[in-house]
Coordinates of C-alpha atoms and ligand atoms in Angstrom, one line a residue:
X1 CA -65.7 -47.9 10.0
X2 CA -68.1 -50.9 9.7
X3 CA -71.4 -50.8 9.3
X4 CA -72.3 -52.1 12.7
X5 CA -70.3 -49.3 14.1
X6 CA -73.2 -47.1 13.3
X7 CA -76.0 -48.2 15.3
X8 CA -79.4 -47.5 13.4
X9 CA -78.0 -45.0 10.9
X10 CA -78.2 -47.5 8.4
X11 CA -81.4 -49.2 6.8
X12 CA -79.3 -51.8 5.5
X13 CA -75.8 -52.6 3.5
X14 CA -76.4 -52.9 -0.2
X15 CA -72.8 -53.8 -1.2
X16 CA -70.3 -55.1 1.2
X17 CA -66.7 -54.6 1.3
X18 CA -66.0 -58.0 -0.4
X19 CA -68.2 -57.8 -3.2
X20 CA -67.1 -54.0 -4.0
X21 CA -63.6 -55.5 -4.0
X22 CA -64.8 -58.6 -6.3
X23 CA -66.2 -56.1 -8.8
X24 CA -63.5 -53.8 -8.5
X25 CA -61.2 -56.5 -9.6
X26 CA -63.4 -57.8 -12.6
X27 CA -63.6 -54.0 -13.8
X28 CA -59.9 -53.6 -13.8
X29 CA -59.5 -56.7 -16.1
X30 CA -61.9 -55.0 -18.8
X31 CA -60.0 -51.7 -18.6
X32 CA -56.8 -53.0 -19.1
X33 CA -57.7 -54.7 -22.0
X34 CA -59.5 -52.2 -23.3
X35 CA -56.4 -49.9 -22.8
X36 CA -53.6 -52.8 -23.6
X37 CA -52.4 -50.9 -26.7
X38 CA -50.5 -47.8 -26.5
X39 CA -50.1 -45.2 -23.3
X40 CA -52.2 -46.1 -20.3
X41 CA -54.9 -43.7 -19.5
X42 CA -54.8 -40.6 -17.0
X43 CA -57.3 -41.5 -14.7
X44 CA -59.2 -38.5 -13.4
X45 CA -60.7 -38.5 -10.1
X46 CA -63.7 -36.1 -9.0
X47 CA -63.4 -35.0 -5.2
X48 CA -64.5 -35.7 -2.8
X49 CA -65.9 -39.5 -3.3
X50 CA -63.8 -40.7 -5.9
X51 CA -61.3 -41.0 -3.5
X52 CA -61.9 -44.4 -2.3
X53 CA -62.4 -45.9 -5.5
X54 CA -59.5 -44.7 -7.1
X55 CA -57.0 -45.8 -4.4
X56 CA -58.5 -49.2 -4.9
X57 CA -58.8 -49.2 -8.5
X58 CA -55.6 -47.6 -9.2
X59 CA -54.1 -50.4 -6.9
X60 CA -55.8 -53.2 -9.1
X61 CA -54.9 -52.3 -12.0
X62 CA -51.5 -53.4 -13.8
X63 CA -50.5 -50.9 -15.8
X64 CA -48.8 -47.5 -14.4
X65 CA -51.9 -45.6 -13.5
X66 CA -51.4 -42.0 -13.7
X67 CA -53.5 -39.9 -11.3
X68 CA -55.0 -36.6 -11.5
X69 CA -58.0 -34.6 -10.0
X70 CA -60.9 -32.3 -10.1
X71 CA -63.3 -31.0 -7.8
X72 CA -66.6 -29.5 -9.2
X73 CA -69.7 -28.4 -8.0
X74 CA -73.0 -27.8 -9.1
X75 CA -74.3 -24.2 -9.4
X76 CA -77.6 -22.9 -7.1
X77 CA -78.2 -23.7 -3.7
X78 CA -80.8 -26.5 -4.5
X79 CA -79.4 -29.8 -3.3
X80 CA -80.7 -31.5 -6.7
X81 CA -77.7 -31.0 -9.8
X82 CA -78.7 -28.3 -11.5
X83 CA -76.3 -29.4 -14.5
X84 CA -74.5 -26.0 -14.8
X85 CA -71.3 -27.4 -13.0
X86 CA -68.4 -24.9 -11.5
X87 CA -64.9 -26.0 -11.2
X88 CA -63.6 -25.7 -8.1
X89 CA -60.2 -27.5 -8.5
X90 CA -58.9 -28.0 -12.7
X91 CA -56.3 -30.9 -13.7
X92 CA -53.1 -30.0 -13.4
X93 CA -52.3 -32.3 -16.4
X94 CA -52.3 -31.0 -19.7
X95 CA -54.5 -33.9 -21.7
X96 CA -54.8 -33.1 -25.4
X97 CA -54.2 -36.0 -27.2
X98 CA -54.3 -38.1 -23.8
X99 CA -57.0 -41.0 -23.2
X100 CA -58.8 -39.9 -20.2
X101 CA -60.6 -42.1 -17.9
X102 CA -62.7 -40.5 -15.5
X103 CA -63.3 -42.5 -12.2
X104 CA -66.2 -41.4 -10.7
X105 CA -68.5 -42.9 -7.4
X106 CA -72.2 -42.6 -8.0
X107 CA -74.1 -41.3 -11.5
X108 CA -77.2 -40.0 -10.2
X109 CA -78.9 -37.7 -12.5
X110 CA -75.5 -37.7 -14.9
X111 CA -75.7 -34.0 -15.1
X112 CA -72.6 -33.9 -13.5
X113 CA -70.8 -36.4 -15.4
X114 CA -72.2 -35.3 -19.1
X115 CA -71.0 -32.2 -18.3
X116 CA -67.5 -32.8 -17.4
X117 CA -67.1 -35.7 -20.5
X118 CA -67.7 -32.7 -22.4
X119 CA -65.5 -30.0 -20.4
X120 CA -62.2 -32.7 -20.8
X121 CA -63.3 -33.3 -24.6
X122 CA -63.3 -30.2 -25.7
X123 CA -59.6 -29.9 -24.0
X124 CA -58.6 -31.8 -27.0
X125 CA -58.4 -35.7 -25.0
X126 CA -58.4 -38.6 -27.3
X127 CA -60.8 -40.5 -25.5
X128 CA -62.8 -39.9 -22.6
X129 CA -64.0 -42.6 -20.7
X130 CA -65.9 -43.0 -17.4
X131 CA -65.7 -45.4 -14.9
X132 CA -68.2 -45.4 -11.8
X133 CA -68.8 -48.4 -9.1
X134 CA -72.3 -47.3 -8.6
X135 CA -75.3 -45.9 -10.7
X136 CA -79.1 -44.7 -10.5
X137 CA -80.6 -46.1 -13.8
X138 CA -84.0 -44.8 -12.6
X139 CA -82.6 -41.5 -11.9
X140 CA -80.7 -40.8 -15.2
X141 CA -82.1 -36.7 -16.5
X142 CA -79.4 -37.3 -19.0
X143 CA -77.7 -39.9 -21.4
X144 CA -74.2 -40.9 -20.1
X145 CA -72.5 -43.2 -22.6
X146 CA -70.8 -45.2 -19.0
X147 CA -67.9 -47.8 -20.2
X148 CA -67.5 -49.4 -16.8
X149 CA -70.7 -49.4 -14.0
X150 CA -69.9 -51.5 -10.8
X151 CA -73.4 -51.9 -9.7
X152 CA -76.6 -50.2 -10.9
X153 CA -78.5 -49.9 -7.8
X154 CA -82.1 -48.3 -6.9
X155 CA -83.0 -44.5 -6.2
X156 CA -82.2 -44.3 -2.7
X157 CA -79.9 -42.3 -1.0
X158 CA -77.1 -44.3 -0.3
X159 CA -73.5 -43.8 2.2
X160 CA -70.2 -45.5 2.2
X161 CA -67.0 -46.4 -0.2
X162 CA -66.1 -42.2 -0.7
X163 CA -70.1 -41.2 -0.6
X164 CA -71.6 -38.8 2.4
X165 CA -74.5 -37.3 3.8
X166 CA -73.1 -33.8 5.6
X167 CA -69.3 -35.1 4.8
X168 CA -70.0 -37.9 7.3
X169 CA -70.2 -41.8 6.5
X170 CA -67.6 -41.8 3.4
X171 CA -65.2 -44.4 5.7
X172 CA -67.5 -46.3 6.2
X173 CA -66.2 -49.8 4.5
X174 CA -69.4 -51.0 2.3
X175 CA -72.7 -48.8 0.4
X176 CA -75.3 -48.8 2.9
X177 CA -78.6 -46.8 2.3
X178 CA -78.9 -44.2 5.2
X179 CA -81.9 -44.6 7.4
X180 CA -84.4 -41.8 6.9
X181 CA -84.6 -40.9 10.1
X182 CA -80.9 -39.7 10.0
X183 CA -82.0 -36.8 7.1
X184 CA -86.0 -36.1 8.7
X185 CA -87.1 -32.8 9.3
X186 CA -84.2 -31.5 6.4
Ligands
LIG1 P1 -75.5 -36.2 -10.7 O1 -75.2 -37.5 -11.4 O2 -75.0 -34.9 -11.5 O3 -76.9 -36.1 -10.3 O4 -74.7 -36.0 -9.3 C1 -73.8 -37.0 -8.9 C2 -73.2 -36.5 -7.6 O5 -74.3 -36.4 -6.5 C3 -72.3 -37.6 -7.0 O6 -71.0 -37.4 -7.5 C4 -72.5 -37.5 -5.5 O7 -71.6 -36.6 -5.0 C5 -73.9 -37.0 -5.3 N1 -74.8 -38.1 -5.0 C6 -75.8 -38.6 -5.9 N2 -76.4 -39.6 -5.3 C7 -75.9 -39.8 -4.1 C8 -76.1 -40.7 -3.0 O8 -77.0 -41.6 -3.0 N3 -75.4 -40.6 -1.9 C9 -74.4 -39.6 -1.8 N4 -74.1 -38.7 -2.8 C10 -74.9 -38.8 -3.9
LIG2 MG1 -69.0 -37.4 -6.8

């Protein structure tokens, strides 16, 4: 869907379609060269918003690109990451000695994301990597050594390109930050 397909749900697009595939593009270029010796990486998605930015990436990128996924959660019932992550769905790949490459949507507090670099390095990986098209610098609770950003954008709570509020908005085609109005009274 497009953003004008959603009325007033949006208080504006922050990165459009064309400039996520522009940047998409350029990112693939510094992976593959910084993969052009030896075995291409596995590239590990995290479900559910991953999903968009690993079909395009995976698509850009000219080298076979293996494919593998996880689906984690964080523990508590506060909305906020707590850190202490649960693993909902493992890899079904055996990685020691593999170079990982994690392909992620949004670093937000990078609780998440530290956590899991550590979870796949202690599986014996070679390398673990990430990759994300978006990032909250302000919003960073932890250090996250990131080899590829797409965009480092501001705090708010965005929609669009794989991300949701309620499982909804994650077709829509560009990152759009939701209208208050849409979460009020939550
Ligand atoms: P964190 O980096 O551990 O705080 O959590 C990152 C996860 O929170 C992401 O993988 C998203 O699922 C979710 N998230 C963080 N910020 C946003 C946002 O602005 N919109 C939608 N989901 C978000
Ligand atoms: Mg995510």
């Amino acid at each position: 869907m497009d953003a004008k397909d959603l009325g007033d749900d949006l208080a504006k697009v922050l990165v459009t379609e064309a400039e996520l595939r522009v940047r998409l593009a350029e990112m693939a270029r510094e992976i593959e060269a910084d993969y052009d010796s030896g075995e291409p990486p596995l590239l590990v998605g995290v479900l559910r918003g991953a999903v968009m930015v690993m079909a395009d990436l995976a698509r850009e990128l000219r080298f076979h690109a293996e494919m593998d996924w996880m689906a984690v959660s964080s523990y508590g019932a506060s909305t906020k990451s707590s850190g202490v992550v649960r693993i909902l769905k493992d890899l079904d790949t055996e990685i020691a000695g593999r170079d990982v490459l994690i392909v992620e949507d949004i670093i937000d507090s990078g609780l998440t994301l530290a956590w899991l670099k550590e979870n796949l390095e202690s599986r014996g990986a070679r390398s673990v990597r990430i990759c994300t098209m978006l990032r909250k610098p302000e919003a960073a609770k932890v250090e996250v050594d990131v080899a590829y950003v797409g965009f480092d954008i501001p705090v708010d709570f965005v929609v669009g390109y794989g991300l949701d509020y309620a499982e909804r908005y994650r077709n829509l085609r560009d990152v759009a930050v939701l209208a208050t109005h849409v979460y009020a009274g939550e």
